[in-house]
Tab-separated table of C-alpha atoms in Angstrom:
chain	number	residue	atom	x	y	z
B	355	MET	CA	17.137	82.888	-10.394
B	356	LEU	CA	18.747	80.426	-7.984
B	357	HIS	CA	15.418	79.678	-6.353
B	358	LEU	CA	13.896	79.004	-9.790
B	359	ARG	CA	16.624	76.466	-10.634
B	360	ARG	CA	16.154	74.680	-7.314
B	361	ALA	CA	12.420	74.548	-7.830
B	362	ARG	CA	12.858	73.037	-11.288
B	363	ARG	CA	15.348	70.470	-9.931
B	364	HIS	CA	12.954	69.368	-7.204
B	365	GLN	CA	10.128	69.213	-9.734
B	366	SER	CA	12.248	66.986	-12.024
B	367	ARG	CA	13.105	64.590	-9.178
B	368	GLY	CA	9.488	64.357	-8.151
B	369	GLN	CA	8.447	63.586	-11.718
B	370	THR	CA	11.089	60.838	-11.941
B	371	ILE	CA	9.837	59.227	-8.737
B	372	VAL	CA	6.261	59.319	-9.992
B	373	GLU	CA	7.268	57.754	-13.330
B	374	LEU	CA	9.259	55.053	-11.544
B	375	ALA	CA	6.296	54.319	-9.283
B	376	LEU	CA	4.153	53.844	-12.386
B	377	ILE	CA	6.669	51.777	-14.347
B	378	LEU	CA	7.923	49.485	-11.532
B	379	PRO	CA	4.671	47.498	-11.116
B	380	VAL	CA	4.517	46.980	-14.879
B	381	MET	CA	8.118	45.715	-14.930
B	382	LEU	CA	7.462	43.347	-12.025
B	383	LEU	CA	4.361	42.046	-13.772
B	384	LEU	CA	6.301	41.421	-16.979
B	385	LEU	CA	9.100	39.630	-15.106
B	386	SER	CA	6.720	37.381	-13.164
B	387	THR	CA	4.767	36.631	-16.348
B	388	ALA	CA	7.963	35.669	-18.196
B	389	SER	CA	9.017	33.477	-15.246
B	390	ASP	CA	5.648	31.706	-15.178
B	391	LEU	CA	5.676	31.054	-18.925
B	392	GLY	CA	9.243	29.718	-18.726
B	393	ARG	CA	8.383	27.398	-15.833
B	394	MET	CA	5.317	26.131	-17.639
B	395	PHE	CA	7.308	25.478	-20.836
B	396	HIS	CA	9.919	23.527	-18.824
B	397	SER	CA	7.173	21.509	-17.110
B	398	ARG	CA	5.664	20.544	-20.458
B	399	ILE	CA	9.068	19.295	-21.621
B	400	VAL	CA	9.491	17.259	-18.416
B	401	ILE	CA	6.067	15.628	-18.855
B	402	ALA	CA	6.812	14.762	-22.502
B	403	ASN	CA	10.262	13.342	-21.690
B	404	ALA	CA	8.877	11.285	-18.805
B	405	ALA	CA	6.202	9.781	-21.068
B	406	ARG	CA	8.805	8.924	-23.729
B	407	ALA	CA	11.122	7.338	-21.142
B	408	GLY	CA	8.235	5.242	-19.851
B	409	ALA	CA	7.259	4.142	-23.368
B	410	LEU	CA	10.855	3.187	-24.175
B	411	GLU	CA	11.053	0.955	-21.106
B	412	ALA	CA	7.528	-0.349	-21.745
B	413	ALA	CA	8.531	-1.496	-25.233
B	414	ARG	CA	11.201	-3.723	-23.651
B	415	SER	CA	9.289	-4.732	-20.498
B	416	PRO	CA	5.540	-4.440	-21.268
B	417	THR	CA	4.454	-6.530	-18.274
B	418	SER	CA	6.711	-4.763	-15.744
B	419	TYR	CA	4.079	-2.305	-14.519
B	420	VAL	CA	1.933	-2.153	-11.382
B	421	ALA	CA	-0.704	0.600	-11.367
B	422	ASP	CA	-0.504	3.154	-8.520
B	423	ALA	CA	2.666	1.498	-7.177
B	424	ALA	CA	6.118	2.965	-6.586
B	425	CYS	CA	9.247	2.186	-8.584
B	426	ASP	CA	10.406	-1.417	-8.204
B	427	ALA	CA	13.253	-2.796	-10.313
B	428	GLN	CA	11.697	-6.264	-10.345
B	429	VAL	CA	8.010	-5.648	-11.121
B	430	ASN	CA	7.570	-1.934	-11.968
B	431	ARG	CA	10.418	-0.911	-14.291
B	432	ILE	CA	8.137	1.396	-16.325
B	433	MET	CA	7.473	3.567	-13.250
B	434	CYS	CA	11.209	3.600	-12.447
B	435	ALA	CA	12.009	5.041	-15.889
B	436	ILE	CA	9.358	7.772	-15.520
B	437	VAL	CA	10.484	8.782	-12.024
B	438	ALA	CA	14.145	8.893	-13.077
B	439	GLU	CA	13.331	11.233	-15.976
B	440	SER	CA	11.251	13.649	-13.859
B	441	THR	CA	13.419	13.699	-10.713
B	442	GLY	CA	14.869	17.139	-9.992
B	443	SER	CA	12.307	19.002	-12.104
B	444	LEU	CA	9.533	21.418	-11.108
B	445	LEU	CA	6.992	18.579	-11.242
B	446	ASN	CA	6.623	15.715	-8.806
B	447	VAL	CA	5.269	12.764	-10.791
B	448	THR	CA	3.581	10.178	-8.556
B	449	PRO	CA	2.343	6.658	-9.422
B	450	ALA	CA	-1.217	8.002	-9.514
B	451	ASP	CA	-0.185	10.342	-12.369
B	452	VAL	CA	0.732	7.475	-14.734
B	453	ASP	CA	-1.541	5.437	-17.017
B	454	VAL	CA	-0.367	2.473	-19.111
B	455	THR	CA	-2.580	0.820	-21.735
B	456	CYS	CA	-1.926	-1.838	-24.372
B	457	VAL	CA	-3.572	-2.556	-27.709
B	458	PRO	CA	-4.652	-5.302	-27.600
B	459	ALA	CA	-5.033	-5.781	-23.857
B	460	PRO	CA	-3.582	-7.261	-21.731
B	461	CYS	CA	0.031	-6.223	-22.314
B	462	ALA	CA	2.008	-9.020	-23.919
B	463	GLU	CA	5.044	-9.508	-26.140
B	464	ALA	CA	3.764	-10.120	-29.669
B	465	LEU	CA	4.296	-8.699	-33.143
B	466	GLY	CA	2.144	-5.622	-33.780
B	467	ASN	CA	1.208	-5.018	-30.127
B	468	VAL	CA	1.339	-1.356	-29.038
B	469	ILE	CA	1.747	0.161	-25.580
B	470	ARG	CA	0.800	3.723	-24.551
B	471	VAL	CA	2.195	5.576	-21.534
B	472	THR	CA	0.436	8.745	-20.341
B	473	VAL	CA	1.935	11.005	-17.667
B	474	HIS	CA	-0.134	13.723	-15.949
B	475	GLY	CA	1.049	16.691	-13.925
B	476	THR	CA	-0.214	19.855	-12.268
B	477	PHE	CA	1.407	23.275	-12.719
B	478	SER	CA	0.580	26.290	-10.501
B	479	LEU	CA	0.895	29.860	-11.760
B	480	ILE	CA	2.485	32.575	-9.644
B	481	THR	CA	1.146	35.575	-11.566
B	482	PRO	CA	-2.608	36.216	-10.978
B	483	PHE	CA	-2.665	38.205	-14.229
B	484	LEU	CA	-2.339	34.972	-16.218
B	485	ASP	CA	-5.395	33.383	-14.596
B	486	ASN	CA	-7.603	35.055	-17.203
B	487	PHE	CA	-5.664	33.459	-20.062
B	488	PHE	CA	-5.436	29.915	-18.682
B	489	GLY	CA	-8.776	29.690	-16.901
B	490	GLY	CA	-7.383	29.497	-13.376
B	491	ARG	CA	-4.261	29.387	-11.237
B	492	THR	CA	-3.751	25.606	-11.655
B	493	ILE	CA	-3.049	24.079	-15.088
B	494	ALA	CA	-3.339	20.349	-15.829
B	495	LEU	CA	-0.557	18.988	-18.035
B	496	SER	CA	-0.549	15.660	-19.846
B	497	SER	CA	1.580	13.848	-22.427
B	498	THR	CA	1.227	10.449	-24.116
B	499	ALA	CA	3.956	8.416	-25.808
B	500	THR	CA	3.335	5.288	-27.881
B	501	ALA	CA	5.753	2.480	-28.689
B	502	GLN	CA	5.573	-0.880	-30.413
B	503	ILE	CA	6.352	-3.730	-28.052
B	504	ALA	CA	9.704	-5.287	-28.887
B	505	VAL	CA	9.689	-8.996	-29.633
B	506	GLN	CA	12.773	-10.917	-28.616
B	507	PRO	CA	13.882	-13.807	-30.855
B	508	ASN	CA	12.349	-17.066	-29.687
B	509	ILE	CA	15.116	-19.593	-29.187
B	510	THR	CA	13.319	-21.935	-26.782
B	511	SER	CA	12.043	-24.210	-29.562
B	512	SER	CA	15.409	-24.696	-31.195
B	513	THR	CA	18.138	-26.932	-29.869
B	514	PRO	CA	21.464	-25.169	-29.364
B	515	THR	CA	24.230	-26.516	-31.526
B	516	ALA	CA	26.615	-28.453	-29.353
B	517	THR	CA	30.284	-27.630	-29.615
B	518	PRO	CA	32.088	-30.714	-30.932
B	519	THR	CA	34.298	-32.278	-28.325
B	520	PRO	CA	37.411	-34.082	-29.563
B	521	THR	CA	37.178	-37.837	-29.154
B	522	PRO	CA	39.735	-38.913	-26.601
B	523	THR	CA	42.532	-41.128	-27.890
B	524	PRO	CA	41.950	-44.667	-26.658
B	525	THR	CA	44.388	-45.759	-24.006
B	526	PRO	CA	46.089	-49.065	-24.879
B	527	THR	CA	44.598	-51.901	-22.894
B	528	PRO	CA	47.240	-53.399	-20.687
B	529	THR	CA	47.951	-57.093	-21.069
B	530	PRO	CA	46.244	-58.963	-18.259
B	531	THR	CA	48.703	-60.227	-15.700
B	532	PRO	CA	47.875	-63.539	-14.069
B	533	THR	CA	47.647	-63.396	-10.306
B	534	ALA	CA	49.025	-65.884	-7.929
B	535	ALA	CA	45.639	-67.599	-7.831
B	536	GLY	CA	45.528	-67.739	-11.620
B	537	ALA	CA	42.757	-65.071	-12.033
B	538	THR	CA	43.148	-62.334	-14.666
B	539	PRO	CA	41.979	-58.751	-13.555
B	540	THR	CA	39.981	-56.794	-16.185
B	541	PRO	CA	40.757	-52.985	-16.418
B	542	THR	CA	37.747	-50.595	-15.983
B	543	PRO	CA	37.231	-48.296	-19.069
B	544	SER	CA	37.013	-44.490	-18.476
B	545	PRO	CA	33.710	-42.819	-19.639
B	546	SER	CA	33.886	-40.394	-22.577
B	547	PRO	CA	33.084	-36.714	-21.698
B	548	THR	CA	29.573	-35.496	-22.615
B	549	PRO	CA	29.502	-32.442	-24.953
B	550	SER	CA	28.113	-29.251	-23.268
B	551	PRO	CA	25.725	-27.077	-25.368
B	552	THR	CA	26.844	-23.469	-25.957
B	553	PRO	CA	24.112	-20.813	-25.310
B	554	VAL	CA	23.103	-18.544	-28.214
B	555	CYS	CA	23.833	-14.941	-27.145
B	556	PHE	CA	21.979	-12.086	-28.850
B	557	PRO	CA	23.325	-8.509	-28.548
B	558	PRO	CA	22.284	-6.812	-25.267
B	559	THR	CA	20.262	-3.602	-24.910
B	560	ALA	CA	22.013	-0.958	-22.808
B	561	SER	CA	19.973	1.294	-20.515
B	562	PHE	CA	20.417	3.054	-17.182
B	563	THR	CA	18.951	5.746	-14.938
B	564	VAL	CA	20.716	8.394	-12.863
B	565	SER	CA	19.555	10.037	-9.635
B	566	PRO	CA	19.504	12.944	-9.192
B	567	SER	CA	19.697	14.520	-12.644
B	568	THR	CA	20.999	17.836	-11.231
B	569	GLY	CA	23.435	18.433	-8.381
B	570	LYS	CA	26.337	20.461	-6.948
B	571	LYS	CA	30.028	19.930	-7.610
B	572	LYS	CA	32.028	18.135	-4.859
B	573	GLN	CA	28.771	17.520	-2.930
B	574	THR	CA	26.177	15.565	-4.863
B	575	VAL	CA	26.627	11.802	-5.189
B	576	PHE	CA	25.132	10.768	-8.538
B	577	ALA	CA	23.936	7.134	-8.446
B	578	PHE	CA	23.722	5.144	-11.691
B	579	THR	CA	21.397	2.138	-11.933
B	580	ASP	CA	21.886	-0.358	-14.744
B	581	TRP	CA	18.721	-1.462	-16.594
B	582	SER	CA	20.418	-3.306	-19.450
B	583	THR	CA	18.940	-6.565	-20.731
B	584	THR	CA	20.683	-9.659	-22.036
B	585	THR	CA	19.959	-13.215	-23.160
B	586	ALA	CA	19.770	-15.849	-20.434
B	587	LEU	CA	23.148	-17.481	-19.639
B	588	CYS	CA	24.955	-14.623	-21.431
B	589	PRO	CA	26.605	-12.488	-18.709
B	590	LEU	CA	27.244	-8.773	-19.212
B	591	THR	CA	30.300	-6.590	-18.724
B	592	TRP	CA	29.933	-2.864	-17.990
B	593	SER	CA	32.068	0.074	-19.063
B	594	TRP	CA	31.046	3.529	-17.732
B	595	ASN	CA	32.390	6.952	-18.714
B	596	PHE	CA	31.064	9.836	-16.591
B	597	GLY	CA	32.075	12.496	-19.112
B	598	ASP	CA	34.186	14.816	-16.958
B	599	GLY	CA	37.599	13.710	-18.230
B	600	ALA	CA	38.948	12.959	-14.749
B	601	GLY	CA	41.099	10.017	-15.842
B	602	SER	CA	40.530	6.661	-14.182
B	603	SER	CA	38.158	8.241	-11.633
B	604	SER	CA	35.841	9.150	-14.522
B	605	THR	CA	35.320	5.499	-15.511
B	606	SER	CA	33.987	2.367	-13.843
B	607	THR	CA	33.357	-1.303	-14.594
B	608	LEU	CA	30.815	-1.798	-11.785
B	609	GLN	CA	27.203	-2.575	-12.625
B	610	ASN	CA	25.750	0.231	-10.472
B	611	PRO	CA	28.466	2.825	-9.730
B	612	THR	CA	28.339	6.291	-8.119
B	613	HIS	CA	30.264	9.444	-9.018
B	614	VAL	CA	30.950	12.925	-7.556
B	615	TYR	CA	31.826	15.649	-10.069
B	616	GLN	CA	34.693	17.897	-8.983
B	617	ALA	CA	33.936	20.781	-11.365
B	618	GLN	CA	30.728	22.458	-12.422
B	619	GLY	CA	29.505	22.043	-15.965
B	620	ALA	CA	26.361	23.044	-17.777
B	621	ARG	CA	25.929	19.409	-18.796
B	622	TYR	CA	27.949	16.195	-18.605
B	623	THR	CA	27.176	13.177	-20.794
B	624	ILE	CA	27.403	9.742	-19.173
B	625	THR	CA	27.938	6.803	-21.523
B	626	LEU	CA	27.418	3.115	-20.702
B	627	VAL	CA	28.687	0.333	-22.958
B	628	VAL	CA	27.491	-3.176	-22.083
B	629	SER	CA	28.749	-6.296	-23.840
B	630	ASN	CA	28.076	-10.002	-23.970
B	631	ALA	CA	29.144	-12.750	-26.350
B	632	GLY	CA	26.688	-11.378	-28.931
B	633	GLY	CA	28.288	-7.910	-29.083
B	634	PRO	CA	28.163	-4.454	-27.427
B	635	SER	CA	25.387	-1.872	-26.879
B	636	THR	CA	25.705	1.832	-25.934
B	637	PHE	CA	23.359	4.204	-24.056
B	638	SER	CA	23.870	7.819	-22.864
B	639	ARG	CA	22.220	10.302	-20.485
B	640	ASP	CA	23.053	13.872	-19.351
B	641	VAL	CA	23.372	15.436	-15.888
B	642	THR	CA	23.798	19.082	-14.875
B	643	VAL	CA	26.380	20.095	-12.242
B	644	THR	CA	26.103	23.520	-10.582
B	645	PRO	CA	28.511	25.459	-8.305
């Protein structure tokens, strides 16, 4: 009887091992498939967000684009916006992956003009099983965003209204005093001040990028680059809030500050408020801080 029980116990263990050997490959296949699909979904979101960020900047700066060239704050702001949005993701967007077209061409600031930004990317599958569904291991991704080119008010043809300057009170003319030789000196009149025109300041447009978009607490230095625009001769002031509630260390009035987060958080929201004589403008972005 004892031998029979031992035989059944060994038989049960052997059956369990066989079942596990059959199930384990299926479980691994399901896990890798789910991972691949999740990575591909995230990559599609990154491509779409990068195209939208490029179109947003293109609407403000339609001529600030150089094909197949790296980010340059002076001449290639559109590429800078795309790179900033895709940095830290699974995709590495290069200048060759970006296309910018205008209708009508060439790109110019005018009512009704439209600009299109297309961002391409390549995603590689890990699971060979999915090759049959997607036609290969490598999948080409692409997203296009369209925006109407913003037209700034034209103030070059109008003459700024000069601020009235009070007329100085005339100084009494002193009575000429004869000199010893009998000549009378004539006092020299002082010139009246010339009124200075006051520039017309329109409200600014706040914008900034952050690099990287994901980092570690107490280690990663997040760098913020201001891309706000303002009317000529209307200087800006900057007010940053890095969203971690760390008192004065969580704010800055610099144009391009940096910040190190001391605690992890799923997501922190950074807010920039820029102001000129025409009023304020606000813009926000998120970063993720890990342990």
